PDB file of C-alpha atoms and ligand atoms in Angstrom:
ATOM      1  CA  MET Y  22     100.479 238.067 106.781  1.00 75.00           C
ATOM      2  CA  ALA Y  23     100.925 241.696 107.696  1.00 92.00           C
ATOM      3  CA  LEU Y  24     103.278 244.584 107.094  1.00 96.00           C
ATOM      4  CA  LEU Y  25     105.049 245.613 110.288  1.00 98.00           C
ATOM      5  CA  PRO Y  26     105.996 249.198 111.208  1.00 98.00           C
ATOM      6  CA  ILE Y  27     109.777 249.733 110.952  1.00 98.00           C
ATOM      7  CA  LEU Y  28     111.511 251.840 113.620  1.00 98.00           C
ATOM      8  CA  GLU Y  29     113.534 254.710 112.184  1.00 96.00           C
ATOM      9  CA  PHE Y  30     116.743 256.427 113.311  1.00 95.00           C
ATOM     10  CA  PRO Y  31     117.110 258.139 115.784  1.00 94.00           C
ATOM     11  CA  ASP Y  32     114.422 256.120 117.622  1.00 97.00           C
ATOM     12  CA  PRO Y  33     116.117 255.052 120.894  1.00 98.00           C
ATOM     13  CA  ARG Y  34     114.465 251.612 120.711  1.00 98.00           C
ATOM     14  CA  LEU Y  35     116.887 250.807 117.846  1.00 98.00           C
ATOM     15  CA  ARG Y  36     119.663 250.983 120.493  1.00 98.00           C
ATOM     16  CA  THR Y  37     118.273 248.031 122.479  1.00 98.00           C
ATOM     17  CA  LYS Y  38     120.580 245.014 122.733  1.00 98.00           C
ATOM     18  CA  ALA Y  39     118.592 241.955 121.689  1.00 98.00           C
ATOM     19  CA  VAL Y  40     118.377 238.836 123.880  1.00 98.00           C
ATOM     20  CA  PRO Y  41     118.772 235.256 122.579  1.00 98.00           C
ATOM     21  CA  VAL Y  42     115.727 233.424 121.239  1.00 98.00           C
ATOM     22  CA  ASP Y  43     114.672 230.399 123.290  1.00 98.00           C
ATOM     23  CA  PRO Y  44     115.090 227.557 120.719  1.00 97.00           C
ATOM     24  CA  ALA Y  45     112.010 225.845 122.196  1.00 96.00           C
ATOM     25  CA  ARG Y  46     109.945 228.822 121.008  1.00 97.00           C
ATOM     26  CA  VAL Y  47     110.986 228.651 117.328  1.00 98.00           C
ATOM     27  CA  ALA Y  48     108.171 226.242 116.406  1.00 97.00           C
ATOM     28  CA  ASP Y  49     105.496 228.470 117.998  1.00 98.00           C
ATOM     29  CA  PRO Y  50     102.936 229.581 115.391  1.00 98.00           C
ATOM     30  CA  ALA Y  51     103.277 233.177 116.645  1.00 97.00           C
ATOM     31  CA  PHE Y  52     107.043 233.126 116.056  1.00 98.00           C
ATOM     32  CA  GLN Y  53     106.639 231.540 112.598  1.00 98.00           C
ATOM     33  CA  ARG Y  54     104.026 234.185 111.712  1.00 98.00           C
ATOM     34  CA  LEU Y  55     106.400 236.927 112.833  1.00 98.00           C
ATOM     35  CA  LEU Y  56     109.073 235.534 110.468  1.00 98.00           C
ATOM     36  CA  ASP Y  57     106.552 235.547 107.588  1.00 98.00           C
ATOM     37  CA  ASP Y  58     105.519 239.117 108.440  1.00 98.00           C
ATOM     38  CA  MET Y  59     109.162 240.207 108.544  1.00 98.00           C
ATOM     39  CA  PHE Y  60     109.813 238.721 105.071  1.00 98.00           C
ATOM     40  CA  GLU Y  61     106.676 240.405 103.720  1.00 98.00           C
ATOM     41  CA  THR Y  62     107.713 243.731 105.282  1.00 98.00           C
ATOM     42  CA  MET Y  63     111.285 243.422 103.938  1.00 98.00           C
ATOM     43  CA  TYR Y  64     110.203 242.497 100.391  1.00 97.00           C
ATOM     44  CA  ALA Y  65     107.564 245.255 100.322  1.00 97.00           C
ATOM     45  CA  ALA Y  66     110.000 247.970 101.464  1.00 97.00           C
ATOM     46  CA  PRO Y  67     111.932 246.785  99.330  1.00 96.00           C
ATOM     47  CA  GLY Y  68     114.974 245.652 101.273  1.00 97.00           C
ATOM     48  CA  ILE Y  69     117.430 242.753 101.446  1.00 98.00           C
ATOM     49  CA  GLY Y  70     117.574 242.302 105.210  1.00 98.00           C
ATOM     50  CA  LEU Y  71     115.511 243.011 108.311  1.00 98.00           C
ATOM     51  CA  ALA Y  72     116.515 242.439 111.918  1.00 98.00           C
ATOM     52  CA  ALA Y  73     113.866 241.817 114.593  1.00 98.00           C
ATOM     53  CA  SER Y  74     115.148 244.934 116.409  1.00 98.00           C
ATOM     54  CA  GLN Y  75     113.855 247.058 113.511  1.00 98.00           C
ATOM     55  CA  VAL Y  76     110.283 245.903 114.136  1.00 98.00           C
ATOM     56  CA  ASP Y  77     110.632 246.497 117.884  1.00 98.00           C
ATOM     57  CA  VAL Y  78     111.185 242.831 118.789  1.00 98.00           C
ATOM     58  CA  HIS Y  79     114.414 242.758 120.761  1.00 98.00           C
ATOM     59  CA  GLN Y  80     115.443 239.155 120.220  1.00 98.00           C
ATOM     60  CA  ARG Y  81     118.359 237.795 118.252  1.00 98.00           C
ATOM     61  CA  PHE Y  82     117.020 236.907 114.817  1.00 98.00           C
ATOM     62  CA  MET Y  83     116.821 238.375 111.337  1.00 98.00           C
ATOM     63  CA  VAL Y  84     115.637 237.637 107.813  1.00 98.00           C
ATOM     64  CA  ILE Y  85     117.702 238.163 104.654  1.00 98.00           C
ATOM     65  CA  ASP Y  86     117.307 237.666 100.901  1.00 98.00           C
ATOM     66  CA  VAL Y  87     119.926 239.312  98.687  1.00 98.00           C
ATOM     67  CA  THR Y  88     118.590 237.795  95.439  1.00 97.00           C
ATOM     68  CA  GLU Y  89     116.650 239.897  92.932  1.00 94.00           C
ATOM     69  CA  ASP Y  90     113.947 237.254  92.456  1.00 95.00           C
ATOM     70  CA  LYS Y  91     113.305 236.539  96.164  1.00 95.00           C
ATOM     71  CA  SER Y  92     114.622 233.015  95.633  1.00 96.00           C
ATOM     72  CA  ARG Y  93     116.824 232.600  98.703  1.00 97.00           C
ATOM     73  CA  PRO Y  94     115.011 233.620 101.881  1.00 98.00           C
ATOM     74  CA  LEU Y  95     117.313 233.045 104.854  1.00 98.00           C
ATOM     75  CA  VAL Y  96     116.428 233.080 108.544  1.00 98.00           C
ATOM     76  CA  PHE Y  97     119.182 233.474 111.144  1.00 99.00           C
ATOM     77  CA  ILE Y  98     118.227 232.791 114.760  1.00 99.00           C
ATOM     78  CA  ASN Y  99     120.856 233.437 117.466  1.00 98.00           C
ATOM     79  CA  PRO Y 100     123.548 234.077 114.792  1.00 98.00           C
ATOM     80  CA  GLU Y 101     127.231 234.067 115.647  1.00 98.00           C
ATOM     81  CA  ILE Y 102     130.151 234.971 113.400  1.00 98.00           C
ATOM     82  CA  THR Y 103     132.899 232.414 114.012  1.00 98.00           C
ATOM     83  CA  ALA Y 104     135.466 233.609 111.457  1.00 98.00           C
ATOM     84  CA  ARG Y 105     136.106 236.704 109.381  1.00 98.00           C
ATOM     85  CA  ALA Y 106     138.695 237.544 106.717  1.00 98.00           C
ATOM     86  CA  GLY Y 107     139.600 240.385 104.398  1.00 98.00           C
ATOM     87  CA  GLU Y 108     137.934 243.741 103.941  1.00 98.00           C
ATOM     88  CA  GLN Y 109     135.362 245.208 101.600  1.00 98.00           C
ATOM     89  CA  VAL Y 110     133.763 248.620 101.241  1.00 97.00           C
ATOM     90  CA  TYR Y 111     130.096 248.633 100.296  1.00 97.00           C
ATOM     91  CA  GLN Y 112     127.642 251.511  99.971  1.00 97.00           C
ATOM     92  CA  GLU Y 113     125.038 250.520 102.544  1.00 97.00           C
ATOM     93  CA  GLY Y 114     121.498 251.609 103.163  1.00 97.00           C
ATOM     94  CA  CYS Y 115     119.015 250.620 105.861  1.00 98.00           C
ATOM     95  CA  LEU Y 116     115.232 250.464 106.114  1.00 98.00           C
ATOM     96  CA  SER Y 117     115.582 252.260 109.468  1.00 98.00           C
ATOM     97  CA  VAL Y 118     117.568 255.098 107.848  1.00 97.00           C
ATOM     98  CA  PRO Y 119     115.528 255.637 104.656  1.00 95.00           C
ATOM     99  CA  GLY Y 120     117.083 257.374 101.682  1.00 92.00           C
ATOM    100  CA  ILE Y 121     120.586 257.483 103.181  1.00 94.00           C
ATOM    101  CA  PHE Y 122     123.517 255.578 101.685  1.00 95.00           C
ATOM    102  CA  ALA Y 123     127.137 255.554 102.847  1.00 95.00           C
ATOM    103  CA  ASP Y 124     130.307 253.515 102.423  1.00 95.00           C
ATOM    104  CA  VAL Y 125     131.042 251.117 105.276  1.00 97.00           C
ATOM    105  CA  THR Y 126     134.117 248.876 105.607  1.00 97.00           C
ATOM    106  CA  ARG Y 127     133.414 245.336 106.823  1.00 98.00           C
ATOM    107  CA  ALA Y 128     134.925 241.841 106.629  1.00 98.00           C
ATOM    108  CA  ASN Y 129     134.819 240.434 103.093  1.00 98.00           C
ATOM    109  CA  GLU Y 130     134.348 236.814 104.136  1.00 98.00           C
ATOM    110  CA  ILE Y 131     132.611 235.440 107.178  1.00 98.00           C
ATOM    111  CA  THR Y 132     131.568 232.126 108.645  1.00 98.00           C
ATOM    112  CA  VAL Y 133     128.259 232.373 110.467  1.00 98.00           C
ATOM    113  CA  ARG Y 134     126.448 229.845 112.629  1.00 98.00           C
ATOM    114  CA  ALA Y 135     122.753 230.115 113.451  1.00 98.00           C
ATOM    115  CA  LEU Y 136     119.487 228.221 113.738  1.00 98.00           C
ATOM    116  CA  ASP Y 137     117.151 228.155 110.732  1.00 98.00           C
ATOM    117  CA  ARG Y 138     113.379 228.617 110.948  1.00 98.00           C
ATOM    118  CA  THR Y 139     112.896 224.971 111.896  1.00 98.00           C
ATOM    119  CA  GLY Y 140     115.334 225.419 114.782  1.00 98.00           C
ATOM    120  CA  ALA Y 141     118.044 223.346 113.070  1.00 98.00           C
ATOM    121  CA  PRO Y 142     121.645 224.597 113.366  1.00 98.00           C
ATOM    122  CA  PHE Y 143     123.506 225.505 110.166  1.00 98.00           C
ATOM    123  CA  GLU Y 144     126.780 227.108 109.179  1.00 98.00           C
ATOM    124  CA  LEU Y 145     127.412 229.305 106.136  1.00 98.00           C
ATOM    125  CA  HIS Y 146     130.659 230.578 104.683  1.00 98.00           C
ATOM    126  CA  VAL Y 147     129.878 233.623 102.552  1.00 98.00           C
ATOM    127  CA  ASP Y 148     131.463 236.694 101.005  1.00 98.00           C
ATOM    128  CA  GLY Y 149     130.420 239.816  99.103  1.00 96.00           C
ATOM    129  CA  LEU Y 150     126.957 241.324  99.534  1.00 97.00           C
ATOM    130  CA  LEU Y 151     125.546 238.493 101.662  1.00 98.00           C
ATOM    131  CA  ALA Y 152     128.475 238.862 104.082  1.00 98.00           C
ATOM    132  CA  VAL Y 153     127.833 242.625 104.268  1.00 98.00           C
ATOM    133  CA  CYS Y 154     124.133 242.089 104.874  1.00 98.00           C
ATOM    134  CA  ILE Y 155     124.657 239.528 107.665  1.00 98.00           C
ATOM    135  CA  GLN Y 156     127.121 241.836 109.443  1.00 98.00           C
ATOM    136  CA  HIS Y 157     124.767 244.821 109.033  1.00 98.00           C
ATOM    137  CA  GLU Y 158     121.753 242.923 110.438  1.00 98.00           C
ATOM    138  CA  MET Y 159     123.796 241.490 113.314  1.00 98.00           C
ATOM    139  CA  ASP Y 160     124.793 245.060 114.221  1.00 98.00           C
ATOM    140  CA  HIS Y 161     121.076 245.840 114.648  1.00 98.00           C
ATOM    141  CA  LEU Y 162     120.861 243.058 117.261  1.00 98.00           C
ATOM    142  CA  GLU Y 163     123.600 244.880 119.196  1.00 98.00           C
ATOM    143  CA  GLY Y 164     121.732 248.185 118.911  1.00 98.00           C
ATOM    144  CA  ARG Y 165     124.224 249.440 116.318  1.00 98.00           C
ATOM    145  CA  LEU Y 166     123.372 251.188 113.028  1.00 98.00           C
ATOM    146  CA  PHE Y 167     125.486 251.677 109.907  1.00 97.00           C
ATOM    147  CA  VAL Y 168     125.459 255.447 110.486  1.00 96.00           C
ATOM    148  CA  ASP Y 169     127.479 254.778 113.677  1.00 96.00           C
ATOM    149  CA  TYR Y 170     130.481 254.134 111.393  1.00 96.00           C
ATOM    150  CA  LEU Y 171     130.219 257.687 110.013  1.00 95.00           C
ATOM    151  CA  SER Y 172     131.799 260.746 111.620  1.00 95.00           C
ATOM    152  CA  PRO Y 173     129.648 262.538 114.247  1.00 95.00           C
ATOM    153  CA  LEU Y 174     129.243 265.453 111.824  1.00 95.00           C
ATOM    154  CA  LYS Y 175     128.011 263.208 109.009  1.00 94.00           C
ATOM    155  CA  ARG Y 176     125.664 261.389 111.404  1.00 94.00           C
ATOM    156  CA  GLU Y 177     124.170 264.724 112.514  1.00 95.00           C
ATOM    157  CA  MET Y 178     123.618 265.593 108.821  1.00 94.00           C
ATOM    158  CA  VAL Y 179     121.787 262.276 108.376  1.00 94.00           C
ATOM    159  CA  ARG Y 180     119.597 262.992 111.425  1.00 94.00           C
ATOM    160  CA  LYS Y 181     118.674 266.445 110.058  1.00 95.00           C
ATOM    161  CA  LYS Y 182     117.991 265.120 106.569  1.00 94.00           C
ATOM    162  CA  LEU Y 183     115.634 262.451 107.943  1.00 93.00           C
ATOM    163  CA  ALA Y 184     113.841 265.013 110.156  1.00 93.00           C
ATOM    164  CA  LYS Y 185     113.348 267.202 107.066  1.00 93.00           C
ATOM    165  CA  GLN Y 186     112.062 264.233 105.008  1.00 90.00           C
ATOM    166  CA  ARG Y 187     109.553 263.458 107.785  1.00 90.00           C
ATOM    167  CA  ARG Y 188     108.351 267.089 107.938  1.00 91.00           C
ATOM    168  CA  HIS Y 189     107.782 267.026 104.162  1.00 89.00           C
ATOM    169  CA  ALA Y 190     105.972 263.695 104.384  1.00 87.00           C
ATOM    170  CA  ALA Y 191     103.715 265.065 107.115  1.00 82.00           C
ATOM    171  CA  ALA Y 192     102.984 268.331 105.278  1.00 75.00           C
TER     172      ALA Y 192
HETATM  173 NI1  LIG E 205     119.587 248.084 108.623  1.00 72.39          NI
END
């Protein structure tokens, strides 16, 4: 397995709209290895979700594990939200926007349909943090980031803060 480089805001590649995965490709060893590498990269970060877009693969899939003991790794291939209800505000972060956290309002409950890593279809009805995480990762597949929900002024502050962090890291 290998750690993958994660694209960081404002990298324009994060704005790419991902294309559907060909279900016939899911069993390919290269695709399965990519899923393993994405889990390893996410756990090492550490993070609770990683969309393919963030590792510069612009196809519709993502990995998620919101547990503290890495006990529920979930793969969503070609995910679709079929129902949403309620509202919740959660202070989100993102591996592509390191060190930045901000409140985002999203649906509290969702029903999501996807293929798992064997290519089998499944449906989940979830709420709370897992619902937030699924919506956040699915935004990545549309080329959308959580900072897009902030005001333009706040987003510019985030961009400057990240540029400063990078200068310090390079120094
Ligand atoms: Ni993210």
